[in-house]
Every structure is written in C-alpha cells, then in structure tokens.
mmCIF file of C-alpha atoms in Angstrom:
data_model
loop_
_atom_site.group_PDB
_atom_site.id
_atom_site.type_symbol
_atom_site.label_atom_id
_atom_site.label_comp_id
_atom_site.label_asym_id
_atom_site.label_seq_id
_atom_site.Cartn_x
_atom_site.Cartn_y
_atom_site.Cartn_z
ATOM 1 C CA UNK A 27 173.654 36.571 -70.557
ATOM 2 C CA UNK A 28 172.370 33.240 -70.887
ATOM 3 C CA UNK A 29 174.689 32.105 -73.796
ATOM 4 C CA UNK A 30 177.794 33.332 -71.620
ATOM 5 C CA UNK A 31 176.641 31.101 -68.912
ATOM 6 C CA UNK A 32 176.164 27.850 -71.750
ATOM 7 C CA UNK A 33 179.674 28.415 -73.544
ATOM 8 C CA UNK A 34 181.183 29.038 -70.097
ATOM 9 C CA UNK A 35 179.541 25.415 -68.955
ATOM 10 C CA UNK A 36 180.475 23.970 -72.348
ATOM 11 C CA UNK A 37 184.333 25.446 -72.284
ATOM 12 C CA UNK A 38 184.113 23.592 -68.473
ATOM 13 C CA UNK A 39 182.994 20.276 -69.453
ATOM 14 C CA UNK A 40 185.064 20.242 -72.328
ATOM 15 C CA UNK A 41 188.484 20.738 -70.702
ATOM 16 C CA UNK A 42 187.509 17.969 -67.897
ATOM 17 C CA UNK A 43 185.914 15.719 -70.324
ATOM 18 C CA UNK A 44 189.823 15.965 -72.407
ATOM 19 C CA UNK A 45 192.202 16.093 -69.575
ATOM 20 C CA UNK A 46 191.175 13.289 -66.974
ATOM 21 C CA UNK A 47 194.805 11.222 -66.646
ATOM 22 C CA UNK A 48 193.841 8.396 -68.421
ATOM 23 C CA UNK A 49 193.856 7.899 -72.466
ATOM 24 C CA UNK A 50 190.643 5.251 -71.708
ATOM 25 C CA UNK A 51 188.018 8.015 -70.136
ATOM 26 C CA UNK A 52 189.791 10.824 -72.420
ATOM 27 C CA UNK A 53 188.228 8.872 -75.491
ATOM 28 C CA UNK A 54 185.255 7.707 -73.709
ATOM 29 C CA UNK A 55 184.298 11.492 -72.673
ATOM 30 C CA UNK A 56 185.433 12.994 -75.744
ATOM 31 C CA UNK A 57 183.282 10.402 -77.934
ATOM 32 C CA UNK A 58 180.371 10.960 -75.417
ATOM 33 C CA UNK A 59 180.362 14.210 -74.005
ATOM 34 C CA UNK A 60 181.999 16.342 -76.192
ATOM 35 C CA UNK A 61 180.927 15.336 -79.655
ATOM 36 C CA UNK A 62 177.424 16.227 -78.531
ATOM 37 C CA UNK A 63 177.957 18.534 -75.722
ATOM 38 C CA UNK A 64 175.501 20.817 -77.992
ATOM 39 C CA UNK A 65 172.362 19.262 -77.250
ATOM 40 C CA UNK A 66 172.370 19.817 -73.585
ATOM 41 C CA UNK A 67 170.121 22.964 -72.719
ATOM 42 C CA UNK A 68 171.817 24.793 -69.708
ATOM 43 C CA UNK A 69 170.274 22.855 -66.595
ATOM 44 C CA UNK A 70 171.347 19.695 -68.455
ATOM 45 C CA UNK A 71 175.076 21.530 -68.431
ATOM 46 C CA UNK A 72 174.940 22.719 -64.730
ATOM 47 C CA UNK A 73 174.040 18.966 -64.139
ATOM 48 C CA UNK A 74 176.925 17.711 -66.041
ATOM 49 C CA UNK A 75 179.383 19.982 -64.290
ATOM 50 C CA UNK A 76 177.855 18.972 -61.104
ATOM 51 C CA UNK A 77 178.246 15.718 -61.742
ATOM 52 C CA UNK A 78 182.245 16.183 -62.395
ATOM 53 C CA UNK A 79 182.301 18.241 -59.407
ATOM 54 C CA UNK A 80 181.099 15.419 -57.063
ATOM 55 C CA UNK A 81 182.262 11.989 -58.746
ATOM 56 C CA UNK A 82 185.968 10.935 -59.727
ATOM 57 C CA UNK A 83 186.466 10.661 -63.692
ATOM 58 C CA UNK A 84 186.775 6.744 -62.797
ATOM 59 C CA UNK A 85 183.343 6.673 -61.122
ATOM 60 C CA UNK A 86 181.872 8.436 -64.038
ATOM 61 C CA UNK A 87 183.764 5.965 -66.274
ATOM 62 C CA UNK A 88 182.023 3.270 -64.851
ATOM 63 C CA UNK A 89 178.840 5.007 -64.560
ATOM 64 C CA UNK A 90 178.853 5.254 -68.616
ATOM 65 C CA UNK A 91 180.536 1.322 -69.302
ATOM 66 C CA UNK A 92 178.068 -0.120 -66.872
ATOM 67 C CA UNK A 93 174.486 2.448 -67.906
ATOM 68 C CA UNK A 94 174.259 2.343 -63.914
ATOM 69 C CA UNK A 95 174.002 6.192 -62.720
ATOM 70 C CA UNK A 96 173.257 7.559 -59.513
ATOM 71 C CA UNK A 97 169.920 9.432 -60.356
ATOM 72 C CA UNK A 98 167.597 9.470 -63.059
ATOM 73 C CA UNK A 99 168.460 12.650 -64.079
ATOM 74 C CA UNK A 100 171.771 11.681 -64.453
ATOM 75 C CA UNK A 101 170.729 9.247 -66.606
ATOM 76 C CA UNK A 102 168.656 11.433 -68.906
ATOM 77 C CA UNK A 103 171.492 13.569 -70.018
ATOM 78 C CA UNK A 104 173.435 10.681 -70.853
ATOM 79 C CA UNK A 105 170.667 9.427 -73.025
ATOM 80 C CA UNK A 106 170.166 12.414 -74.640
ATOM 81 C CA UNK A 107 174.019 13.013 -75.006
ATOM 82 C CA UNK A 108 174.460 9.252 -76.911
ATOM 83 C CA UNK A 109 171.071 10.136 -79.157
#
C-alpha cells in the first residue's frame, strides 16, 4: 500500500518537475529533483508535493538558485536530493 502511495508521489513530482513553462526550471528540476527523486522516503515526497502545491515553479526556482527556503525542512530534502 505504501509503495502505491511513493510511485504515485514520485509519478506527481515528476510530471511537475518536467512540465513547468519554462526550459530554465525544466532543467533545473529535472537535474535536481528527478535524477534523485529515489532517495526521498515518503514524508520527504508528501513534502515535495506540498511544496509544488503552495509555491509557483518560479518561487521554487529561486528557492534552489539562491539555497534560501522557507523552512528547514524544506531545506533538508533539498540537501538530501543534491547528495
């Protein structure tokens, strides 16, 4: 049951992390995100999807050019993700 829940999350993030409007965050996400999107346990990937939920792809752009994100948490997964 678990496992649906992480693929579903993964198939999620991927698709918004490929298909944000902009060739720029495409690569950015896709280098980031979706190259590792594996390492992220399933809180990690209800975080991420939270995270596109709530911000713009631009803010999270920024977020990831600048290392400045909104919580610590937020901040840990993005660590993890460019381990």
């Amino acid at each position: 049951m678990i496992e649906e829940k992480i693929k579903k999350f993964r198939k999620i993030i991927i698709y918004r992390s490929t298909h944000t409007g902009t060739k720029e965050s495409d690569l950015l996400f896709n280098k980031i995100i979706v190259e590792n999107i594996e390492k992220l346990d399933f809180n990690e990937l209800k975080e991420l999807q939270s995270l596109f939920d709530h911000f713009s792809d631009s803010e999270i752009f920024s977020m990831i050019i600048n290392n400045k994100y909104i919580e610590s948490r937020i901040e840990k997964i993005f660590k993890k993700l460019n381990s």
